[in-house]
XYZ file of C-alpha atoms in Angstrom:
401
model
C 204.747 156.462 89.090
C 205.161 155.067 85.930
C 204.900 151.383 85.393
C 206.862 149.662 82.641
C 204.875 147.000 80.521
C 206.000 143.637 79.681
C 206.753 142.887 75.690
C 206.854 139.341 74.755
C 209.778 138.113 72.283
C 209.011 134.805 70.118
C 211.225 131.927 71.761
C 211.790 128.031 72.323
C 213.105 126.404 75.113
C 214.975 124.037 74.169
C 216.979 121.158 75.766
C 220.530 120.232 74.207
C 222.226 117.624 74.791
C 222.916 117.677 78.932
C 222.270 121.568 78.753
C 219.068 123.882 78.148
C 218.831 127.324 76.641
C 216.320 129.769 75.132
C 216.780 130.115 71.708
C 216.112 133.258 69.494
C 215.760 133.928 65.608
C 218.016 136.977 65.278
C 214.857 138.696 63.314
C 211.865 138.044 66.314
C 214.460 140.003 68.694
C 213.922 143.541 69.460
C 215.972 145.712 67.170
C 218.449 147.242 68.932
C 219.403 143.432 70.367
C 219.850 142.285 66.809
C 223.221 143.885 67.374
C 225.646 143.131 70.092
C 225.858 145.388 73.074
C 225.018 145.894 76.211
C 221.025 146.113 74.961
C 221.427 142.218 73.836
C 223.361 141.686 77.220
C 220.748 143.045 79.992
C 217.600 141.440 77.655
C 219.418 137.799 77.679
C 220.071 138.612 82.125
C 216.812 139.637 82.230
C 215.015 136.517 80.381
C 217.501 133.833 81.868
C 216.723 135.604 85.643
C 220.096 137.084 86.035
C 221.585 138.411 88.569
C 220.315 136.626 91.029
C 222.215 136.890 94.814
C 219.537 133.736 95.380
C 220.914 131.730 92.669
C 217.653 130.586 91.743
C 216.913 132.252 88.891
C 212.943 132.410 90.560
C 212.091 135.415 87.995
C 213.865 133.868 84.723
C 214.283 130.875 82.683
C 217.448 129.621 84.024
C 218.185 127.254 86.430
C 220.538 128.677 88.231
C 223.715 126.302 86.933
C 226.130 126.643 84.084
C 224.098 123.734 82.454
C 220.894 126.166 82.062
C 221.475 129.736 81.705
C 221.781 130.002 77.951
C 220.176 131.618 75.071
C 221.216 130.899 71.705
C 220.493 133.295 68.261
C 219.595 132.271 65.464
C 220.135 133.425 61.853
C 220.415 132.206 57.993
C 223.842 132.993 56.888
C 225.157 134.556 54.076
C 228.028 132.488 54.763
C 229.129 130.110 51.359
C 228.624 126.723 52.373
C 226.893 127.276 55.523
C 223.129 127.306 56.489
C 222.484 129.385 59.728
C 224.793 131.221 61.885
C 224.709 130.165 65.091
C 225.351 133.030 68.460
C 225.748 131.617 71.714
C 226.288 133.577 75.041
C 226.802 131.888 78.839
C 224.343 134.317 81.616
C 226.230 134.780 84.662
C 223.693 133.522 87.821
C 225.164 136.316 90.317
C 226.711 138.309 88.309
C 225.434 141.361 85.375
C 227.223 139.670 82.460
C 227.171 138.035 79.327
C 229.981 135.335 78.507
C 230.574 135.532 74.329
C 234.308 134.117 74.207
C 233.126 130.567 73.332
C 230.856 127.951 72.168
C 228.183 125.208 73.984
C 228.623 122.024 72.323
C 225.316 120.308 73.973
C 223.585 123.286 72.445
C 224.913 122.879 69.254
C 223.081 119.859 69.160
C 219.476 121.764 69.445
C 220.990 124.932 67.252
C 221.412 122.146 64.281
C 217.558 120.976 65.267
C 216.131 124.781 66.043
C 216.885 125.788 62.498
C 215.179 123.536 60.826
C 212.019 123.975 63.627
C 212.451 127.507 62.753
C 212.451 127.355 58.804
C 216.103 128.587 58.832
C 216.784 125.855 56.476
C 216.312 126.059 53.028
C 213.412 123.955 52.705
C 214.657 121.891 49.254
C 217.283 120.945 51.602
C 215.381 119.179 54.153
C 214.339 115.623 53.058
C 210.910 114.181 53.744
C 212.503 111.414 55.863
C 216.251 110.434 56.418
C 218.590 112.414 57.869
C 218.937 116.417 57.178
C 222.859 117.641 57.027
C 222.430 121.613 58.977
C 225.846 123.624 58.328
C 226.517 125.658 61.153
C 229.097 128.688 61.641
C 229.719 129.053 65.117
C 229.559 132.832 65.017
C 231.753 132.393 68.761
C 234.469 131.286 67.711
C 234.310 130.957 63.737
C 234.377 127.153 63.465
C 231.796 125.176 61.298
C 230.165 122.378 62.896
C 227.767 120.129 61.024
C 224.747 118.604 62.337
C 222.945 115.036 61.078
C 219.166 115.922 62.272
C 216.683 112.986 61.972
C 213.509 114.100 60.218
C 209.997 112.179 59.416
C 207.227 113.592 57.147
C 209.367 116.529 56.906
C 210.032 117.946 59.982
C 212.805 117.379 63.530
C 212.313 113.106 64.680
C 213.119 114.428 68.347
C 211.905 111.074 70.293
C 214.276 108.236 70.026
C 216.287 104.867 71.282
C 219.498 106.853 71.706
C 220.105 106.847 75.437
C 222.532 110.079 77.023
C 224.037 109.957 80.525
C 223.390 113.066 82.408
C 219.277 112.666 80.377
C 216.872 111.176 81.684
C 214.635 110.195 79.020
C 215.823 108.590 75.369
C 215.567 110.841 72.320
C 216.660 110.685 68.530
C 220.185 110.381 68.203
C 221.591 113.906 66.511
C 225.437 112.997 65.521
C 227.526 116.391 65.296
C 230.727 117.242 63.121
C 232.780 119.684 64.607
C 235.395 120.884 61.547
C 239.149 121.675 62.399
C 237.925 122.375 65.834
C 241.506 123.638 66.910
C 242.565 127.242 66.763
C 244.344 128.246 63.498
C 245.907 131.056 64.983
C 250.046 130.533 65.116
C 252.049 129.769 67.824
C 255.397 128.973 68.866
C 256.377 125.034 68.421
C 253.174 123.135 68.532
C 250.608 125.713 67.185
C 247.696 126.848 68.769
C 246.430 124.264 69.320
C 249.037 124.023 72.540
C 249.090 127.724 72.812
C 252.680 126.932 74.507
C 253.676 124.777 71.971
C 254.158 121.994 74.904
C 252.238 118.808 74.972
C 252.704 119.107 78.468
C 253.355 122.131 81.012
C 255.083 122.590 84.432
C 253.046 125.627 85.800
C 254.118 127.227 88.783
C 251.634 127.483 91.790
C 251.232 128.276 95.059
C 252.316 126.111 97.211
C 249.521 126.463 99.245
C 247.423 125.015 95.879
C 249.999 122.251 95.109
C 252.310 120.669 97.381
C 255.510 121.392 95.963
C 254.216 124.449 93.501
C 254.822 122.480 90.621
C 251.695 121.433 88.626
C 252.290 118.819 85.357
C 248.837 120.542 83.236
C 248.007 120.426 79.213
C 246.681 123.406 78.057
C 244.897 122.803 74.644
C 242.427 124.967 72.654
C 240.434 122.601 70.448
C 236.221 123.083 70.890
C 237.040 125.294 74.113
C 240.216 126.306 75.436
C 240.959 123.501 77.914
C 243.260 122.791 81.068
C 244.054 119.410 82.170
C 245.415 118.428 85.131
C 246.145 115.260 86.839
C 243.547 114.396 89.439
C 246.551 112.885 91.454
C 248.579 115.707 92.106
C 245.095 117.433 93.289
C 244.760 114.538 95.868
C 241.289 113.305 93.638
C 240.975 110.002 92.091
C 239.035 111.163 89.484
C 235.685 109.152 90.931
C 234.193 112.512 92.059
C 230.591 113.622 91.665
C 229.169 117.076 91.858
C 228.610 117.394 95.829
C 232.620 116.946 96.779
C 233.275 119.554 94.377
C 230.821 122.044 94.684
C 230.019 121.613 98.706
C 234.051 122.607 99.096
C 234.545 126.162 98.760
C 238.240 125.864 98.958
C 238.764 123.572 96.385
C 236.369 125.837 94.487
C 238.891 128.512 95.210
C 241.500 126.729 94.385
C 240.364 125.638 90.798
C 239.657 128.790 90.141
C 243.163 130.246 91.054
C 244.256 127.174 89.124
C 242.042 128.302 85.706
C 243.600 131.865 86.179
C 247.432 130.870 86.397
C 246.572 128.499 83.192
C 244.256 131.290 81.580
C 247.857 133.399 81.757
C 249.977 130.623 80.139
C 247.619 129.971 77.505
C 247.424 134.183 76.541
C 243.507 134.067 77.239
C 244.358 137.017 79.591
C 246.823 139.557 80.116
C 246.572 139.595 84.203
C 244.632 137.324 86.765
C 241.859 139.688 86.819
C 240.302 139.422 83.599
C 239.415 135.548 84.781
C 236.457 136.712 86.646
C 234.827 138.720 83.407
C 235.882 135.348 81.785
C 234.235 132.824 82.873
C 233.227 130.558 80.400
C 236.655 130.341 79.010
C 239.294 128.625 79.545
C 237.359 125.331 80.992
C 240.197 123.469 83.890
C 239.508 119.501 84.147
C 241.243 116.800 85.944
C 241.819 113.432 84.308
C 242.645 110.066 85.799
C 243.313 106.560 84.780
C 239.697 104.114 84.717
C 238.383 103.596 87.967
C 235.119 101.811 88.890
C 232.357 104.193 90.806
C 228.929 104.624 91.196
C 227.598 107.710 88.612
C 225.179 109.962 89.792
C 221.959 108.167 88.957
C 222.869 105.003 90.900
C 224.497 103.922 87.991
C 227.812 101.280 88.049
C 230.524 102.284 85.968
C 232.803 100.056 85.708
C 236.640 100.138 84.994
C 236.431 98.097 81.528
C 233.639 99.965 80.412
C 236.161 103.249 80.010
C 239.526 104.205 78.953
C 239.552 107.052 81.356
C 238.169 109.486 83.680
C 237.247 113.410 83.858
C 236.229 115.717 85.649
C 235.577 119.046 84.518
C 234.610 122.496 86.242
C 231.812 125.118 84.128
C 231.370 128.296 85.573
C 233.481 127.882 88.528
C 231.232 124.564 89.533
C 231.767 121.031 88.451
C 229.660 119.819 85.890
C 226.531 117.274 86.281
C 228.295 115.379 83.200
C 230.527 116.943 80.534
C 230.670 120.070 78.399
C 229.951 119.777 74.779
C 232.989 122.049 73.591
C 235.327 120.037 76.659
C 234.071 116.877 75.070
C 235.658 118.282 71.722
C 239.029 119.197 73.751
C 238.812 115.164 75.589
C 239.114 113.625 72.252
C 241.691 115.654 69.984
C 244.030 115.277 73.722
C 243.248 111.935 73.510
C 243.892 111.086 70.342
C 247.588 113.318 70.608
C 250.306 110.469 72.326
C 251.739 112.359 75.363
C 249.091 114.426 76.289
C 248.270 114.056 79.970
C 244.478 113.097 79.094
C 246.331 110.663 76.134
C 248.649 109.013 79.040
C 245.125 108.554 81.585
C 243.910 107.027 78.785
C 246.692 104.213 78.675
C 248.977 106.074 76.249
C 249.427 105.367 71.931
C 247.357 106.181 69.324
C 243.849 106.111 69.462
C 241.340 107.910 67.207
C 238.098 107.339 70.161
C 238.254 107.303 73.559
C 234.863 106.482 76.443
C 235.253 108.346 79.521
C 233.684 108.633 82.662
C 232.244 111.471 84.025
C 229.930 112.264 87.272
C 226.647 111.159 85.477
C 228.035 107.899 83.860
C 230.020 107.402 79.952
C 230.408 109.066 76.592
C 232.339 108.143 73.681
C 234.170 111.028 71.265
C 236.390 110.153 68.798
C 238.630 112.852 66.674
C 241.082 112.509 63.587
C 244.538 114.283 64.877
C 248.139 114.234 62.495
C 251.273 115.661 62.807
C 252.178 117.517 60.435
C 255.386 119.035 60.052
C 255.728 119.291 63.369
C 252.219 120.151 64.606
C 249.648 118.349 66.073
C 246.837 119.257 63.855
C 242.419 118.188 64.522
C 240.590 118.496 61.542
C 237.600 116.241 63.172
C 235.644 115.668 65.981
C 232.605 113.576 66.278
C 230.311 112.682 69.466
C 226.479 112.153 69.579
C 224.077 114.046 71.266
C 220.366 114.882 71.113
C 217.662 117.707 71.192
C 214.171 118.455 71.747
C 211.505 121.004 71.738
C 210.017 121.459 75.918
C 208.221 125.017 75.460
C 207.698 127.289 72.559
C 205.714 130.354 72.537
C 207.001 134.232 74.259
C 209.230 134.838 76.377
C 208.042 138.224 78.536
C 210.568 140.267 79.884
C 209.744 143.863 81.155
C 210.108 146.648 79.051
C 212.793 149.068 80.742
C 214.871 145.521 81.242
C 217.415 146.893 78.443
């Protein structure tokens, strides 16, 4: 019997925001994996350790959660006004599937830092000290992200006193700007930022899921396609932590059913069966007015500390904090009077909100305007941090891909 040797591929393991992932330079990948296709997907599945029926990722770099089952590819960009092209793959845990349909906002932070670490940014643009502006082309969604990365002695400064709920230790702050984060396609009425043309929609849902068979939702495509519903309509307060949702199989089934219905209304899928093959998008989240609760760390969050409560699901489970791209959607929706997010925050015009999530709080901002009867968001802003955890080579069996 012939045994395949292991090959080693240069890689860097990084935390970005409240996520972790394996980062690659495009030129370091095996040649057949430098283009989209089955070989690349199979490589990333093996790197992460999926599919894993035990849901532990013991034989890979993943952490068996949506926040830790991620791979990133960066390369120098030929696009004017950009430093690097950034491509993100969300690796399924229990299925042989890599979802390329959206971005990871948390790892966008690490992408800016990795671009400097990996020598992909023109050295002339990296100051000896101060802040380096890294211009990312997010290839999954065709959007520009600007990362303001702190630099000391010509290298990324990773340590600092910036604290991010959901991350154990403080680090250096990286400010992210998501430029024109809404979808640019044409939509009826309100345009593609609101795919149905409405700030809220009444969805027909099974009576077994929601009493009365009607559910009010805000469907928005900014940062990442997201379905927002009111917590109270589902019997929740909005203060729930992970175990309250992830330990309830019926609740997870209900959220996935509602996510599928929302995806159909947003035109992201043509029939319900496609939702299982599009796990990364759309996201589904529930919102509520401010209320006091104890975060997963034991930190007390008072109602006066926040503008609203938001809980979001990623890859079928309640997220331990908040996805970066969903934070963009929250910021955009909060800036538009009449959305469920805006109403939960108290209504009116606002360009920033602080929301409560399972791990604590986060402040996000967005610049929105009503132009020719259509809402547009020109920019969303948030702060995150990033740090290299390990660098060297990742090893995979040569017959994996």
